[in-house]
Coordinates of C-alpha atoms in Angstrom, one line a residue:
M1 CA -233.8 131.0 -40.5
T2 CA -235.4 127.6 -41.1
V3 CA -237.3 125.5 -38.5
H4 CA -234.3 123.1 -38.4
D5 CA -231.9 126.0 -37.8
I6 CA -233.9 127.2 -34.9
V7 CA -234.4 123.8 -33.3
Y8 CA -230.8 122.7 -33.7
R9 CA -229.6 126.0 -32.2
E10 CA -231.8 125.4 -29.2
L11 CA -230.4 121.9 -28.8
D12 CA -226.7 122.5 -29.4
Q13 CA -226.5 125.7 -27.4
S14 CA -228.6 124.6 -24.4
R15 CA -227.1 124.2 -21.0
V16 CA -226.9 120.7 -19.5
Q17 CA -230.2 120.1 -17.9
A18 CA -231.4 117.4 -15.6
L19 CA -233.1 115.7 -18.6
H20 CA -229.7 115.2 -20.2
W21 CA -228.4 113.3 -17.3
K22 CA -231.6 111.4 -17.1
V23 CA -231.4 110.4 -20.8
G24 CA -227.7 109.5 -20.3
A25 CA -228.4 107.3 -17.3
F26 CA -231.4 105.5 -18.8
A27 CA -229.7 105.0 -22.1
G28 CA -226.6 103.7 -20.3
L29 CA -228.7 101.0 -18.6
G30 CA -228.8 99.2 -22.0
A31 CA -225.0 99.3 -22.1
F32 CA -224.9 98.1 -18.5
L33 CA -227.0 95.0 -19.4
D34 CA -224.8 94.3 -22.5
G35 CA -221.6 94.5 -20.4
F36 CA -223.2 92.3 -17.7
D37 CA -224.2 89.6 -20.1
Y38 CA -221.0 89.7 -22.0
A39 CA -219.0 89.2 -18.8
V40 CA -221.3 86.9 -17.0
I41 CA -220.9 84.0 -19.5
A42 CA -217.2 83.9 -18.8
I43 CA -217.8 83.2 -15.1
A44 CA -220.9 81.0 -15.7
L45 CA -218.7 78.7 -17.8
I46 CA -217.2 77.5 -14.6
G47 CA -220.5 75.8 -13.8
I48 CA -221.7 75.1 -17.3
I49 CA -218.7 73.0 -18.4
P50 CA -218.9 70.3 -15.6
E51 CA -222.7 70.0 -16.0
F52 CA -223.1 69.8 -19.8
K53 CA -219.5 68.8 -20.7
P54 CA -219.4 70.7 -24.0
T55 CA -216.7 70.2 -26.6
P56 CA -214.2 73.0 -27.3
A57 CA -216.3 74.0 -30.4
E58 CA -219.5 74.1 -28.3
I59 CA -217.7 76.3 -25.7
A60 CA -216.6 78.7 -28.4
A61 CA -220.2 78.7 -29.9
L62 CA -221.6 79.4 -26.4
V63 CA -219.2 82.3 -25.8
A64 CA -220.0 83.8 -29.3
A65 CA -223.8 83.2 -29.3
A66 CA -224.9 86.4 -27.7
Y67 CA -222.6 88.4 -29.9
A68 CA -223.8 86.6 -33.0
G69 CA -227.4 87.5 -32.0
G70 CA -226.2 91.1 -31.4
A71 CA -224.9 91.3 -35.0
L72 CA -228.5 90.6 -36.2
G73 CA -230.0 92.9 -33.5
G74 CA -227.8 95.8 -34.3
I75 CA -228.7 96.1 -38.0
L76 CA -232.4 95.1 -37.4
F77 CA -233.2 97.4 -34.5
G78 CA -231.0 100.2 -36.0
S79 CA -232.9 100.2 -39.2
L80 CA -236.3 100.0 -37.5
A81 CA -235.4 102.9 -35.2
D82 CA -234.7 105.2 -38.1
R83 CA -238.2 104.4 -39.4
Y84 CA -240.3 104.2 -36.2
G85 CA -238.4 106.2 -33.7
R86 CA -235.8 105.6 -31.0
K87 CA -238.1 105.3 -28.0
L88 CA -240.3 102.4 -29.2
L89 CA -237.4 100.2 -30.1
F90 CA -235.6 101.4 -27.0
L91 CA -238.2 99.5 -25.0
L92 CA -238.6 96.4 -27.2
D93 CA -234.9 95.5 -27.1
I94 CA -234.9 95.5 -23.3
A95 CA -238.1 93.3 -23.3
F96 CA -236.1 90.8 -25.5
F97 CA -233.4 90.7 -22.9
I98 CA -235.7 90.1 -20.0
V99 CA -237.5 87.1 -21.6
F100 CA -234.4 85.3 -22.7
A101 CA -232.3 86.1 -19.7
I102 CA -234.9 84.3 -17.6
L103 CA -235.1 81.4 -20.1
S104 CA -231.3 81.0 -20.0
G105 CA -231.7 79.8 -16.4
F106 CA -233.9 76.9 -17.5
A107 CA -231.6 75.6 -20.3
T108 CA -231.5 71.8 -20.4
S109 CA -228.6 71.4 -22.9
V110 CA -225.7 73.4 -24.2
W111 CA -227.4 73.9 -27.6
M112 CA -230.6 75.1 -26.0
L113 CA -228.4 77.6 -24.0
I114 CA -226.6 78.7 -27.2
L115 CA -230.0 79.3 -28.9
V116 CA -231.4 81.3 -25.9
R117 CA -228.3 83.4 -25.7
F118 CA -228.4 84.1 -29.4
C119 CA -232.0 85.4 -29.0
L120 CA -230.9 87.4 -25.9
G121 CA -228.1 88.9 -28.0
V122 CA -230.6 90.2 -30.6
G123 CA -232.0 92.6 -28.0
L124 CA -228.6 93.6 -26.6
G125 CA -227.2 94.3 -30.1
G126 CA -230.2 96.3 -30.9
D127 CA -229.7 98.6 -27.9
F128 CA -226.2 99.7 -29.0
P129 CA -227.3 101.9 -32.0
L130 CA -230.4 103.0 -30.1
S131 CA -228.8 104.3 -26.9
A132 CA -225.9 105.9 -28.7
S133 CA -228.1 107.7 -31.3
Y134 CA -230.5 108.7 -28.6
M135 CA -227.9 110.4 -26.4
T136 CA -226.1 112.0 -29.3
E137 CA -229.3 113.6 -30.6
F138 CA -230.1 115.1 -27.1
A139 CA -226.6 116.3 -26.0
P140 CA -225.5 119.9 -26.2
L141 CA -222.5 120.4 -28.5
R142 CA -220.0 121.2 -25.8
Y143 CA -220.9 118.1 -23.8
R144 CA -221.8 115.7 -26.5
G145 CA -218.6 113.7 -26.3
R146 CA -218.6 113.6 -22.5
L147 CA -222.3 112.5 -22.3
G148 CA -221.8 109.9 -25.0
S149 CA -218.7 108.4 -23.3
W150 CA -220.7 108.4 -20.0
V151 CA -223.3 106.2 -21.7
G152 CA -220.5 103.9 -22.9
S153 CA -219.0 103.7 -19.5
F154 CA -222.0 101.8 -18.2
W155 CA -220.9 98.8 -20.2
W156 CA -217.9 98.4 -18.0
V157 CA -219.8 98.9 -14.8
G158 CA -222.1 96.1 -16.0
A159 CA -219.1 93.8 -16.6
L160 CA -217.7 94.5 -13.2
A161 CA -221.1 93.9 -11.6
A162 CA -221.3 90.5 -13.3
M163 CA -218.0 89.4 -11.7
L164 CA -219.2 90.5 -8.3
V165 CA -222.5 88.7 -8.7
G166 CA -220.7 85.6 -9.7
A167 CA -218.4 85.9 -6.7
V168 CA -221.4 86.2 -4.4
F169 CA -223.2 83.2 -5.8
F170 CA -220.0 81.1 -5.9
S171 CA -219.5 81.9 -2.2
V172 CA -222.8 80.3 -1.2
M173 CA -223.4 77.6 -3.9
T174 CA -221.3 75.3 -6.0
P175 CA -220.7 76.4 -9.6
I176 CA -223.1 73.8 -11.0
E177 CA -225.8 75.0 -8.6
S178 CA -225.2 78.7 -9.2
W179 CA -224.6 79.3 -12.9
R180 CA -228.4 79.3 -13.8
W181 CA -229.0 82.0 -11.1
I182 CA -226.0 84.0 -12.3
L183 CA -227.3 84.1 -15.9
A184 CA -230.9 84.8 -15.0
S185 CA -229.9 87.5 -12.6
G186 CA -229.5 90.0 -15.4
S187 CA -233.3 90.1 -15.8
V188 CA -233.6 92.1 -12.5
P189 CA -231.8 95.3 -13.7
A190 CA -233.4 94.8 -17.1
V191 CA -236.9 95.1 -15.5
V192 CA -235.8 98.3 -13.8
A193 CA -234.4 99.7 -17.0
L194 CA -237.7 98.9 -18.9
W195 CA -239.7 100.8 -16.2
L196 CA -237.4 103.8 -16.1
R197 CA -237.1 104.1 -19.9
A198 CA -240.9 104.1 -20.3
G199 CA -241.0 107.8 -19.2
L200 CA -238.3 109.1 -21.7
P201 CA -239.3 111.4 -24.5
E202 CA -238.7 110.7 -28.2
S203 CA -235.6 112.2 -29.8
P204 CA -236.5 115.7 -31.1
R205 CA -234.2 115.3 -34.0
W206 CA -236.0 112.2 -35.1
Y207 CA -239.3 114.1 -34.8
L208 CA -237.9 116.8 -37.1
A209 CA -236.7 114.2 -39.7
R210 CA -240.3 113.0 -39.8
S211 CA -241.7 116.6 -39.9
R212 CA -243.4 116.3 -36.5
V213 CA -242.4 119.8 -35.5
D214 CA -244.9 120.4 -32.6
E215 CA -243.7 117.3 -30.8
A216 CA -240.1 118.2 -31.4
L217 CA -240.7 121.7 -29.9
A218 CA -242.4 120.2 -26.8
V219 CA -239.3 118.1 -26.1
I220 CA -236.9 121.0 -26.8
R221 CA -238.7 123.1 -24.3
K222 CA -237.8 120.6 -21.6
I223 CA -234.2 120.8 -22.6
N224 CA -234.0 124.5 -23.1
P225 CA -236.7 126.5 -21.4
A226 CA -235.2 129.7 -22.9
V227 CA -236.7 129.1 -26.3
T228 CA -238.2 132.5 -27.3
A229 CA -241.7 133.4 -28.5
S230 CA -240.3 134.5 -31.9
D231 CA -238.8 131.1 -32.3
V232 CA -242.2 129.5 -31.6
L233 CA -243.9 131.8 -34.2
A234 CA -241.2 130.9 -36.7
L235 CA -241.7 127.2 -36.0
A236 CA -245.5 127.5 -36.4
A237 CA -245.1 129.3 -39.8
S238 CA -242.7 126.7 -41.0
V239 CA -244.8 123.7 -40.3
R240 CA -246.6 123.7 -43.6
A241 CA -243.3 123.9 -45.5
E242 CA -241.8 120.8 -43.8
V243 CA -241.8 117.8 -46.0
S244 CA -241.2 114.3 -44.6
Q245 CA -238.1 112.7 -45.9
P246 CA -238.4 109.2 -47.3
A247 CA -237.7 106.3 -45.0
A248 CA -234.0 105.5 -44.7
R249 CA -232.7 102.6 -46.6
L250 CA -229.6 100.5 -45.6
T251 CA -228.2 100.8 -49.1
E252 CA -227.7 104.6 -48.4
L253 CA -224.9 103.7 -46.0
F254 CA -222.9 102.9 -49.1
S255 CA -223.7 106.1 -51.0
R256 CA -221.1 108.7 -51.8
Q257 CA -222.1 111.0 -48.9
V258 CA -221.6 108.5 -46.0
L259 CA -219.4 105.8 -47.4
R260 CA -216.3 107.0 -45.6
S261 CA -218.2 107.1 -42.3
T262 CA -219.6 103.6 -42.9
V263 CA -216.2 102.1 -43.7
F264 CA -214.4 103.8 -40.8
T265 CA -216.9 103.1 -38.0
A266 CA -217.5 99.5 -39.0
G267 CA -213.7 99.1 -39.5
F268 CA -212.4 100.5 -36.2
F269 CA -215.2 98.9 -34.2
T270 CA -214.5 95.5 -35.7
C271 CA -210.7 95.8 -35.2
Y272 CA -211.5 96.6 -31.6
T273 CA -213.6 93.5 -30.9
L274 CA -211.1 91.3 -32.8
A275 CA -208.3 92.7 -30.6
F276 CA -210.0 92.6 -27.2
Y277 CA -212.9 90.2 -27.1
A278 CA -211.2 86.9 -26.8
V279 CA -208.4 88.2 -24.5
T280 CA -211.1 89.3 -22.1
I281 CA -213.7 86.6 -22.4
Y282 CA -211.1 83.9 -21.7
G283 CA -209.7 86.1 -18.9
P284 CA -210.7 83.7 -16.1
T285 CA -209.0 80.8 -18.0
I286 CA -205.9 82.9 -18.5
L287 CA -205.8 83.7 -14.8
K288 CA -206.3 80.1 -13.8
N289 CA -203.4 79.0 -16.0
L290 CA -201.2 81.7 -14.4
G291 CA -201.9 80.3 -11.0
G292 CA -202.6 82.3 -7.9
Y293 CA -206.4 82.0 -8.1
T294 CA -207.9 78.5 -7.6
S295 CA -211.5 78.8 -6.3
P296 CA -214.4 80.0 -8.5
E297 CA -215.1 83.1 -6.4
Q298 CA -211.4 84.0 -6.5
L299 CA -211.4 83.7 -10.3
A300 CA -214.4 86.0 -10.4
L301 CA -212.7 88.6 -8.1
G302 CA -209.5 88.4 -10.1
T303 CA -211.4 89.1 -13.3
A304 CA -213.3 91.9 -11.5
F305 CA -209.9 93.5 -10.8
Y306 CA -209.2 94.2 -14.4
F307 CA -212.8 95.1 -15.2
L308 CA -212.3 97.7 -12.5
W309 CA -209.4 99.1 -14.5
A310 CA -211.7 99.1 -17.5
C311 CA -214.1 101.3 -15.6
I312 CA -211.2 103.6 -14.7
G313 CA -210.2 103.9 -18.3
A314 CA -213.8 104.6 -19.3
Y315 CA -214.3 107.4 -16.8
T316 CA -210.9 108.8 -17.7
N317 CA -212.2 109.2 -21.3
V318 CA -215.4 111.0 -19.9
F319 CA -213.2 113.7 -18.4
V320 CA -210.7 114.2 -21.2
V321 CA -212.6 113.5 -24.5
E322 CA -213.7 117.1 -25.0
R323 CA -210.1 118.3 -24.5
L324 CA -208.3 115.6 -26.5
G325 CA -210.9 114.9 -29.2
R326 CA -212.4 111.6 -30.3
K327 CA -209.7 110.7 -32.9
R328 CA -206.8 111.3 -30.6
C329 CA -208.4 109.2 -27.8
L330 CA -209.0 106.4 -30.3
L331 CA -205.3 106.5 -31.4
I332 CA -204.0 106.5 -27.8
S333 CA -206.3 103.5 -27.1
F334 CA -205.3 101.3 -30.0
T335 CA -201.6 102.1 -29.5
G336 CA -201.8 101.1 -25.9
M337 CA -203.7 97.9 -26.7
A338 CA -201.2 96.9 -29.4
L339 CA -198.1 97.6 -27.3
I340 CA -199.4 95.7 -24.3
L341 CA -200.6 92.7 -26.3
F342 CA -197.1 92.5 -27.9
V343 CA -195.4 92.7 -24.5
V344 CA -197.7 90.0 -23.0
A345 CA -196.9 87.8 -26.0
A346 CA -193.2 88.3 -25.3
V347 CA -193.3 87.5 -21.5
Y348 CA -196.2 85.1 -21.1
P349 CA -196.3 83.0 -19.0
S350 CA -194.8 85.5 -16.5
T351 CA -195.3 85.9 -12.8
F352 CA -198.9 86.2 -11.7
L353 CA -198.4 89.8 -10.6
I354 CA -196.8 91.0 -13.8
S355 CA -199.4 89.3 -15.9
I356 CA -202.4 90.6 -14.1
L357 CA -201.0 94.1 -14.1
L358 CA -200.4 94.0 -17.8
L359 CA -204.0 92.7 -18.4
A360 CA -205.3 95.5 -16.2
A361 CA -203.4 98.0 -18.2
F362 CA -204.8 96.5 -21.4
Q363 CA -208.4 96.9 -20.0
F364 CA -207.7 100.5 -19.2
F365 CA -206.6 101.4 -22.7
Q366 CA -209.3 99.4 -24.5
A367 CA -212.1 101.0 -22.4
F368 CA -210.5 104.5 -22.8
G369 CA -211.0 104.4 -26.5
P370 CA -213.5 102.4 -28.5
G371 CA -214.8 100.8 -25.3
V372 CA -216.8 104.0 -24.7
L373 CA -216.4 105.9 -28.0
W374 CA -218.9 103.6 -29.7
A375 CA -221.5 105.7 -27.9
S376 CA -220.2 109.1 -28.9
Y377 CA -218.0 109.0 -31.9
I378 CA -219.9 106.6 -34.2
P379 CA -223.3 108.3 -34.1
E380 CA -221.7 111.7 -34.7
L381 CA -220.5 110.6 -38.1
F382 CA -224.0 109.8 -39.6
P383 CA -226.9 112.1 -40.5
T384 CA -230.0 111.9 -38.4
R385 CA -232.1 109.8 -40.8
L386 CA -229.3 107.2 -41.0
R387 CA -227.7 107.5 -37.6
A388 CA -229.2 104.4 -36.0
S389 CA -228.8 102.4 -39.2
G390 CA -225.1 103.5 -39.5
H391 CA -224.5 102.5 -35.9
G392 CA -226.4 99.3 -36.4
F393 CA -224.2 98.3 -39.3
A394 CA -221.1 99.1 -37.3
T395 CA -222.5 97.0 -34.5
L396 CA -223.2 94.2 -36.9
C397 CA -219.6 94.1 -38.1
S398 CA -218.2 94.4 -34.6
R399 CA -220.3 91.6 -33.2
L400 CA -219.2 89.4 -36.1
G401 CA -215.7 90.4 -35.2
A402 CA -216.3 89.2 -31.6
V403 CA -217.7 85.9 -32.9
L404 CA -214.6 85.5 -35.0
S405 CA -212.4 86.5 -32.1
S406 CA -213.8 83.7 -30.0
F407 CA -212.7 81.1 -32.5
L408 CA -209.6 82.9 -33.6
W409 CA -208.1 82.7 -30.1
V410 CA -208.6 79.0 -30.0
W411 CA -207.1 78.5 -33.4
A412 CA -204.1 80.9 -32.8
A413 CA -203.4 79.3 -29.4
A414 CA -203.4 75.8 -31.0
T415 CA -201.3 76.9 -33.9
F416 CA -198.9 79.4 -32.4
T417 CA -199.3 78.8 -28.6
I418 CA -200.8 81.4 -26.2
N419 CA -197.9 83.8 -27.0
G420 CA -198.8 83.7 -30.7
A421 CA -202.5 84.2 -29.9
F422 CA -201.7 87.4 -28.0
M423 CA -199.6 88.5 -31.0
V424 CA -202.4 87.8 -33.5
H425 CA -204.9 89.9 -31.6
G426 CA -202.4 92.7 -31.2
L427 CA -202.1 92.9 -34.9
F428 CA -205.8 93.9 -35.1
A429 CA -205.2 96.7 -32.7
G430 CA -202.4 97.9 -35.0
L431 CA -204.9 97.8 -37.9
G432 CA -207.2 100.0 -35.8
I433 CA -204.4 102.6 -35.6
A434 CA -204.0 102.6 -39.4
L435 CA -207.8 102.9 -40.1
T436 CA -208.0 105.8 -37.6
L437 CA -205.1 107.7 -39.1
V438 CA -206.4 107.3 -42.7
L439 CA -210.2 107.6 -42.4
G440 CA -210.8 109.2 -39.0
V441 CA -212.1 112.7 -38.7
E442 CA -212.3 114.9 -35.6
T443 CA -215.9 115.8 -34.5
R444 CA -215.1 117.8 -31.3
G445 CA -216.7 121.2 -31.2
R446 CA -218.8 120.7 -34.3
S447 CA -222.6 120.4 -34.6
L448 CA -224.0 117.1 -36.0
E449 CA -225.4 119.1 -38.9
E450 CA -221.9 120.5 -39.7
I451 CA -220.3 117.1 -39.5
N452 CA -222.8 115.6 -41.8
S453 CA -223.6 118.5 -44.1
E454 CA -224.2 117.7 -47.8
E455 CA -221.5 120.2 -48.7
K456 CA -218.8 118.1 -46.9
A457 CA -217.4 115.5 -49.2
T458 CA -217.3 112.4 -47.1
L459 CA -215.7 110.1 -49.8
L460 CA -213.0 107.6 -49.6
H461 CA -211.4 109.1 -52.7
P462 CA -212.4 112.6 -53.7
P463 CA -212.5 113.3 -57.5
L464 CA -209.1 113.6 -59.1
D465 CA -209.6 117.3 -60.1
D466 CA -210.4 118.1 -56.4
R467 CA -207.2 116.4 -55.3
L468 CA -205.1 118.2 -57.9
A469 CA -206.7 121.5 -56.9
A470 CA -205.9 120.8 -53.2
A471 CA -202.3 119.9 -54.0
V472 CA -201.6 123.1 -55.9
S473 CA -203.5 125.5 -53.7
P474 CA -201.4 127.6 -51.3
Q475 CA -201.6 126.3 -47.7
P476 CA -202.5 128.7 -44.9

């Protein structure tokens, strides 16, 4: 039995310890901050627009700025994390957020705010591959999906918190007076996150990929105190035989072994943001056009209502993902999103009650699937040495999709009316269904090493002779 066999056995077969929940909570704080910042700009626009009087193009750029920065941050921090470890970059990305969240409250023009939010997004985008990879590499096999989805659920709690913070500020200040405080308030939980994360250990799987066996063992003993003396002796005897692997390169994401995972994860994550981002970020405007809510605090609370349903969808996934599996959850989510967007396209503008219930149902389905599975499903599909890089590339594509979604909504609404805009975004949810059916694989109940073993042909098109052999072989 090799050193890796022993260590992975101790990780995958361990019981859920306090450290697992600690890792999940502290990793989830990054998702909380990303959700907070994503949602907070939607409500801050109520004050930004009358102060700076931006053009429609500037509004779209402002909405997309943080996600554009996130595209860069995802690929940059993901690649660096595979080289220098999860923990170091885990702290740097939060530091990015703190600095630029504070600076956003001092912006003197719309273009300064766009620049600051782009830089802020670099840190937020960087946290996506880090938090997901970190939790996945710690989690026991039977709870990996549940713990990963739990990390993802923090995103929706952050979005809900942003709406509630906006409602509080709007209740005591005018929108023009309060939007700076609303944007800068995200630095408070970020400082707490930085302090809490400082005490986390490095990922033991990353230690092993770098042949740092003693450090890996020290962490594993915290996770599974039952590691035996014979295992310790075997580890010690194997240290000299361990050879460091070369540093991961981004080009390896397009190699034969991981091409399918790269295309699938980047594809479904991008379809998701194209389908949901604009529908949600322009949520307060949609509610305002429907009538019923008039004051800024009422708009914030109305938006909070369907973010609450996103939280419900996220936690529903936490409880069922190990029973249903990742692929099935993703299919249910994309199907629900597509159907609801098509229904909204057919009935909009409807009564306020029907519309807000449909939007709430949309939020439930989108959070039930890729809204949390980004933290569990995507990192499972890449080997350790490429895990953060693979997730980083998927994050890059999804953030670019969100940027495009911001402008796509404006274009579609102007070209086809609001009804047509809902239809266009629904088509991307339909594309997500197709990608999942064709390229998705089920990872439930399988070790990370089994999913990503070199013997498993993860190709878009296996060799022709293999396909012919499979076609003529008797089926069980």
